[in-house]
Amino acid sequence: NAGVIQTPRHKVTGKGQEATLWCEPISGHSAVFWYRQTIVQGLEFLTYFRNQAPIDDSGMPKERFSAQMPNQSHSTLKIQSTQPQDSAVYLCASSLDWGLGGREQYFGPGTRLTVL
Amino acid sequence: GDQVEQSPSALSLHEGTGSALRCNFTTTMRAVQWFQQNSRGSLINLFYLASGTKENGRLKSTFNSKESYSTLHIRDAQLEDSGTYFCAAGPDSNYQLIWGSGTKLIIKP
């Protein structure tokens, strides 16, 4: 099992450009989560999909951020018109979502986004 | 809002010694996870607990949902244990993880 895969590992964008981050969850996992990690804010929840359906996006900034899960094997996080304050490590996690221990989340290596 | 209070924020241990990290929760949590974040930034799963105590090698973790806390004990610390340790808990109300602020652990020879 390759674990959660995230690409790219590093991305540098100019202010105002768009950034798309990709996540491939562990095969068979039905829940996919996105988190963001910064020095100042620590780790923060962004959004969550269950069986590809968006369930909770309460952590997503209302403007410029969007997430999709078009099929069970990948999810994308898109940031439009990137700003320097969007610089962070974006982490994707997946879980089985049922059964004993089914909610244990497994994390990918993250994408480090730097907005210049 | 829901909070996870993690302590200490930093800890320095000599090889072979041990200590405990603690997370207190301000709301009912159904489960807790402990992670080690290594120097490359990867989050390594250490424990997932819905209740009780689990042990894995030199690590032991306890989750007491009624008293709203969890602990991670490290014994016989080794250099490779260095890193930042996070607890993260899931409230009853939803699936997302709420994170502690982390404990930066340094192991000295």
mmCIF file of C-alpha atoms in Angstrom:
data_model
loop_
_atom_site.group_PDB
_atom_site.id
_atom_site.type_symbol
_atom_site.label_atom_id
_atom_site.label_comp_id
_atom_site.label_asym_id
_atom_site.label_seq_id
_atom_site.Cartn_x
_atom_site.Cartn_y
_atom_site.Cartn_z
ATOM 1 C CA ASN A 1 0.000 0.000 0.000
ATOM 2 C CA ALA A 2 1.508 3.288 -1.121
ATOM 3 C CA GLY A 3 -0.288 5.343 1.471
ATOM 4 C CA VAL A 4 -1.848 8.696 0.719
ATOM 5 C CA ILE A 5 -0.176 10.314 -2.261
ATOM 6 C CA GLN A 6 0.050 14.071 -2.690
ATOM 7 C CA THR A 7 1.397 15.956 -5.656
ATOM 8 C CA PRO A 8 3.260 18.139 -6.130
ATOM 9 C CA ARG A 9 5.420 18.033 -3.011
ATOM 10 C CA HIS A 10 6.427 21.637 -3.485
ATOM 11 C CA LYS A 11 4.761 24.410 -5.435
ATOM 12 C CA VAL A 12 5.818 28.001 -5.862
ATOM 13 C CA THR A 13 3.365 30.472 -7.347
ATOM 14 C CA GLY A 14 3.320 34.186 -7.909
ATOM 15 C CA LYS A 15 0.739 36.314 -6.184
ATOM 16 C CA GLY A 16 -2.530 36.174 -8.082
ATOM 17 C CA GLN A 17 -1.859 32.868 -9.807
ATOM 18 C CA GLU A 18 -3.889 29.695 -9.386
ATOM 19 C CA ALA A 19 -2.639 26.609 -7.557
ATOM 20 C CA THR A 20 -4.099 23.104 -7.789
ATOM 21 C CA LEU A 21 -3.084 20.460 -5.299
ATOM 22 C CA TRP A 22 -3.756 16.756 -5.816
ATOM 23 C CA CYS A 23 -4.445 13.937 -3.416
ATOM 24 C CA GLU A 24 -4.843 10.213 -3.997
ATOM 25 C CA PRO A 25 -6.329 8.518 -0.914
ATOM 26 C CA ILE A 26 -5.545 5.017 0.232
ATOM 27 C CA SER A 27 -7.447 2.527 -1.906
ATOM 28 C CA GLY A 28 -10.680 1.510 -0.211
ATOM 29 C CA HIS A 29 -10.863 4.552 2.033
ATOM 30 C CA SER A 30 -14.145 6.395 1.682
ATOM 31 C CA ALA A 31 -13.340 9.549 3.642
ATOM 32 C CA VAL A 32 -10.905 12.220 2.464
ATOM 33 C CA PHE A 33 -9.817 15.237 4.465
ATOM 34 C CA TRP A 34 -7.808 18.359 3.723
ATOM 35 C CA TYR A 35 -5.863 20.220 6.415
ATOM 36 C CA ARG A 36 -3.477 23.152 6.366
ATOM 37 C CA GLN A 37 -0.396 23.623 8.545
ATOM 38 C CA THR A 38 1.294 26.940 9.246
ATOM 39 C CA ILE A 39 3.714 28.057 11.922
ATOM 40 C CA VAL A 40 1.246 30.627 13.236
ATOM 41 C CA GLN A 41 -2.030 28.694 13.122
ATOM 42 C CA GLY A 42 -0.766 25.142 13.471
ATOM 43 C CA LEU A 43 -2.883 22.416 11.898
ATOM 44 C CA GLU A 44 -6.336 23.400 10.732
ATOM 45 C CA PHE A 45 -9.166 21.431 9.163
ATOM 46 C CA LEU A 46 -10.297 22.650 5.768
ATOM 47 C CA THR A 47 -12.799 20.230 4.243
ATOM 48 C CA TYR A 48 -14.029 16.640 4.191
ATOM 49 C CA PHE A 49 -15.525 14.260 1.618
ATOM 50 C CA ARG A 50 -17.339 11.023 2.237
ATOM 51 C CA ASN A 51 -17.905 8.654 -0.680
ATOM 52 C CA GLN A 52 -16.873 11.563 -2.930
ATOM 53 C CA ALA A 53 -19.629 13.825 -1.592
ATOM 54 C CA PRO A 54 -18.645 17.071 0.154
ATOM 55 C CA ILE A 55 -19.753 16.802 3.776
ATOM 56 C CA ASP A 56 -18.139 19.642 5.687
ATOM 57 C CA ASP A 57 -16.227 22.601 4.296
ATOM 58 C CA SER A 58 -16.470 24.729 7.419
ATOM 59 C CA GLY A 59 -12.718 25.268 7.524
ATOM 60 C CA MET A 60 -12.374 26.490 3.973
ATOM 61 C CA PRO A 61 -11.815 30.193 3.374
ATOM 62 C CA LYS A 62 -14.999 31.337 1.678
ATOM 63 C CA GLU A 63 -13.289 33.008 -1.212
ATOM 64 C CA ARG A 64 -10.718 31.605 -3.602
ATOM 65 C CA PHE A 65 -10.600 28.074 -2.109
ATOM 66 C CA SER A 66 -12.483 25.120 -3.558
ATOM 67 C CA ALA A 67 -12.162 21.350 -3.298
ATOM 68 C CA GLN A 68 -13.523 18.548 -5.405
ATOM 69 C CA MET A 69 -13.507 14.790 -5.469
ATOM 70 C CA PRO A 70 -14.499 13.729 -8.983
ATOM 71 C CA ASN A 71 -13.812 10.048 -8.346
ATOM 72 C CA GLN A 72 -12.853 7.771 -5.471
ATOM 73 C CA SER A 73 -9.180 7.834 -6.374
ATOM 74 C CA HIS A 74 -8.423 11.516 -6.219
ATOM 75 C CA SER A 75 -9.324 14.857 -4.725
ATOM 76 C CA THR A 76 -8.142 18.327 -5.655
ATOM 77 C CA LEU A 77 -7.786 21.530 -3.689
ATOM 78 C CA LYS A 78 -7.769 24.636 -5.850
ATOM 79 C CA ILE A 79 -6.729 28.075 -4.709
ATOM 80 C CA GLN A 80 -7.509 30.938 -7.061
ATOM 81 C CA SER A 81 -5.671 34.230 -7.030
ATOM 82 C CA THR A 82 -3.144 32.987 -4.472
ATOM 83 C CA GLN A 83 -1.968 35.381 -1.776
ATOM 84 C CA PRO A 84 1.188 35.240 0.376
ATOM 85 C CA GLN A 85 -0.926 34.297 3.419
ATOM 86 C CA ASP A 86 -1.945 31.098 1.576
ATOM 87 C CA SER A 87 1.628 29.845 1.956
ATOM 88 C CA ALA A 88 1.422 26.692 4.054
ATOM 89 C CA VAL A 89 1.762 22.944 3.966
ATOM 90 C CA TYR A 90 -1.481 21.419 2.716
ATOM 91 C CA LEU A 91 -2.110 17.934 4.035
ATOM 92 C CA CYS A 92 -4.517 15.333 2.722
ATOM 93 C CA ALA A 93 -5.716 12.419 4.837
ATOM 94 C CA SER A 94 -7.998 9.456 4.294
ATOM 95 C CA SER A 95 -9.813 6.971 6.502
ATOM 96 C CA LEU A 96 -11.986 3.890 6.181
ATOM 97 C CA ASP A 97 -14.849 5.777 7.785
ATOM 98 C CA TRP A 98 -16.544 2.789 9.379
ATOM 99 C CA GLY A 99 -15.967 0.054 11.932
ATOM 100 C CA LEU A 100 -13.684 -0.123 14.935
ATOM 101 C CA GLY A 101 -10.793 2.166 14.265
ATOM 102 C CA GLY A 102 -12.302 3.033 10.940
ATOM 103 C CA ARG A 103 -12.011 6.703 11.566
ATOM 104 C CA GLU A 104 -8.254 6.632 12.035
ATOM 105 C CA GLN A 105 -6.856 9.131 9.564
ATOM 106 C CA TYR A 106 -3.700 8.519 7.541
ATOM 107 C CA PHE A 107 -1.826 11.448 6.114
ATOM 108 C CA GLY A 108 0.050 12.123 2.937
ATOM 109 C CA PRO A 109 3.434 13.878 2.917
ATOM 110 C CA GLY A 110 1.844 17.245 2.187
ATOM 111 C CA THR A 111 2.284 19.899 -0.472
ATOM 112 C CA ARG A 112 4.340 22.903 0.553
ATOM 113 C CA LEU A 113 2.839 25.919 -1.189
ATOM 114 C CA THR A 114 4.876 29.091 -1.342
ATOM 115 C CA VAL A 115 3.258 32.231 -2.727
ATOM 116 C CA LEU A 116 5.763 34.911 -3.631
ATOM 117 C CA GLY B 1 -15.095 26.416 20.087
ATOM 118 C CA ASP B 2 -13.714 22.945 20.600
ATOM 119 C CA GLN B 3 -10.150 23.021 21.799
ATOM 120 C CA VAL B 4 -7.281 20.682 22.424
ATOM 121 C CA GLU B 5 -4.698 21.895 24.920
ATOM 122 C CA GLN B 6 -1.378 20.121 24.575
ATOM 123 C CA SER B 7 1.545 20.286 26.984
ATOM 124 C CA PRO B 8 4.415 20.755 27.265
ATOM 125 C CA SER B 9 5.159 22.785 24.171
ATOM 126 C CA ALA B 10 8.782 21.668 24.260
ATOM 127 C CA LEU B 11 10.659 18.879 25.997
ATOM 128 C CA SER B 12 14.294 17.893 26.123
ATOM 129 C CA LEU B 13 15.277 14.398 27.274
ATOM 130 C CA HIS B 14 18.513 12.507 27.534
ATOM 131 C CA GLU B 15 18.701 9.160 25.787
ATOM 132 C CA GLY B 16 17.350 6.392 27.962
ATOM 133 C CA THR B 17 15.026 8.576 29.987
ATOM 134 C CA GLY B 18 11.296 9.065 29.619
ATOM 135 C CA SER B 19 8.459 11.488 30.079
ATOM 136 C CA ALA B 20 4.802 12.086 29.326
ATOM 137 C CA LEU B 21 2.881 14.409 27.029
ATOM 138 C CA ARG B 22 -0.689 15.386 27.777
ATOM 139 C CA CYS B 23 -3.706 16.704 25.915
ATOM 140 C CA ASN B 24 -6.761 18.120 27.634
ATOM 141 C CA PHE B 25 -10.037 18.514 25.782
ATOM 142 C CA THR B 26 -12.661 21.165 26.365
ATOM 143 C CA THR B 27 -15.449 19.081 24.850
ATOM 144 C CA THR B 28 -16.381 15.429 24.568
ATOM 145 C CA MET B 29 -14.148 13.629 22.119
ATOM 146 C CA ARG B 30 -14.940 10.197 20.709
ATOM 147 C CA ALA B 31 -11.364 9.299 19.794
ATOM 148 C CA VAL B 32 -7.829 10.619 19.845
ATOM 149 C CA GLN B 33 -4.868 10.128 17.553
ATOM 150 C CA TRP B 34 -1.205 10.739 18.347
ATOM 151 C CA PHE B 35 1.300 11.535 15.613
ATOM 152 C CA GLN B 36 4.999 12.112 15.323
ATOM 153 C CA GLN B 37 5.983 14.694 12.731
ATOM 154 C CA ASN B 38 9.481 13.961 11.565
ATOM 155 C CA SER B 39 12.129 16.274 10.172
ATOM 156 C CA ARG B 40 10.723 15.854 6.656
ATOM 157 C CA GLY B 41 7.305 16.996 7.845
ATOM 158 C CA SER B 42 5.564 13.651 7.504
ATOM 159 C CA LEU B 43 2.913 12.758 10.068
ATOM 160 C CA ILE B 44 3.479 9.246 11.387
ATOM 161 C CA ASN B 45 0.547 7.533 13.076
ATOM 162 C CA LEU B 46 1.431 6.416 16.582
ATOM 163 C CA PHE B 47 -1.899 5.597 18.192
ATOM 164 C CA TYR B 48 -5.630 5.713 17.586
ATOM 165 C CA LEU B 49 -7.719 5.304 20.724
ATOM 166 C CA ALA B 50 -11.452 5.403 21.292
ATOM 167 C CA SER B 51 -10.858 4.505 24.958
ATOM 168 C CA GLY B 52 -8.401 2.850 27.306
ATOM 169 C CA THR B 53 -4.697 2.292 26.879
ATOM 170 C CA LYS B 54 -2.510 1.039 24.057
ATOM 171 C CA GLU B 55 1.164 0.240 24.077
ATOM 172 C CA ASN B 56 3.608 -0.075 21.222
ATOM 173 C CA GLY B 57 7.236 -0.680 22.059
ATOM 174 C CA ARG B 58 8.511 2.212 24.136
ATOM 175 C CA LEU B 59 5.341 4.218 23.689
ATOM 176 C CA LYS B 60 2.112 4.000 25.647
ATOM 177 C CA SER B 61 -1.016 6.095 25.281
ATOM 178 C CA THR B 62 -4.151 6.470 27.349
ATOM 179 C CA PHE B 63 -7.447 8.145 26.478
ATOM 180 C CA ASN B 64 -9.953 8.979 29.202
ATOM 181 C CA SER B 65 -13.006 10.424 27.489
ATOM 182 C CA LYS B 66 -14.927 11.000 30.730
ATOM 183 C CA GLU B 67 -12.148 13.101 32.227
ATOM 184 C CA SER B 68 -11.325 14.620 28.841
ATOM 185 C CA TYR B 69 -7.640 13.932 28.506
ATOM 186 C CA SER B 70 -5.117 11.762 26.762
ATOM 187 C CA THR B 71 -1.481 11.051 27.525
ATOM 188 C CA LEU B 72 1.489 9.739 25.577
ATOM 189 C CA HIS B 73 4.298 8.178 27.578
ATOM 190 C CA ILE B 74 7.756 7.700 26.114
ATOM 191 C CA ARG B 75 10.269 5.499 27.884
ATOM 192 C CA ASP B 76 13.914 4.744 27.142
ATOM 193 C CA ALA B 77 14.020 7.629 24.662
ATOM 194 C CA GLN B 78 16.207 7.211 21.579
ATOM 195 C CA LEU B 79 17.659 9.819 19.239
ATOM 196 C CA GLU B 80 15.170 8.861 16.526
ATOM 197 C CA ASP B 81 12.296 9.861 18.813
ATOM 198 C CA SER B 82 13.146 13.512 18.209
ATOM 199 C CA GLY B 83 10.436 15.433 16.393
ATOM 200 C CA THR B 84 7.172 17.175 17.050
ATOM 201 C CA TYR B 85 4.367 15.179 18.602
ATOM 202 C CA PHE B 86 0.745 16.083 18.010
ATOM 203 C CA CYS B 87 -2.450 14.879 19.524
ATOM 204 C CA ALA B 88 -5.603 15.290 17.490
ATOM 205 C CA ALA B 89 -9.089 14.454 18.630
ATOM 206 C CA GLY B 90 -12.408 13.889 16.957
ATOM 207 C CA PRO B 91 -15.500 15.440 18.525
ATOM 208 C CA ASP B 92 -18.716 13.452 18.719
ATOM 209 C CA SER B 93 -20.352 15.860 16.344
ATOM 210 C CA ASN B 94 -18.219 15.369 13.255
ATOM 211 C CA TYR B 95 -15.320 13.594 11.647
ATOM 212 C CA GLN B 96 -12.702 16.292 11.489
ATOM 213 C CA LEU B 97 -9.656 16.254 13.738
ATOM 214 C CA ILE B 98 -8.995 19.120 16.126
ATOM 215 C CA TRP B 99 -5.301 19.488 16.772
ATOM 216 C CA GLY B 100 -3.120 20.250 19.737
ATOM 217 C CA SER B 101 -0.359 22.778 19.250
ATOM 218 C CA GLY B 102 2.367 20.142 19.353
ATOM 219 C CA THR B 103 5.266 19.178 21.617
ATOM 220 C CA LYS B 104 8.729 19.652 20.207
ATOM 221 C CA LEU B 105 10.808 16.785 21.609
ATOM 222 C CA ILE B 106 14.580 16.854 21.515
ATOM 223 C CA ILE B 107 16.549 13.796 22.530
ATOM 224 C CA LYS B 108 20.118 14.457 23.618
ATOM 225 C CA PRO B 109 22.916 11.878 23.614
#
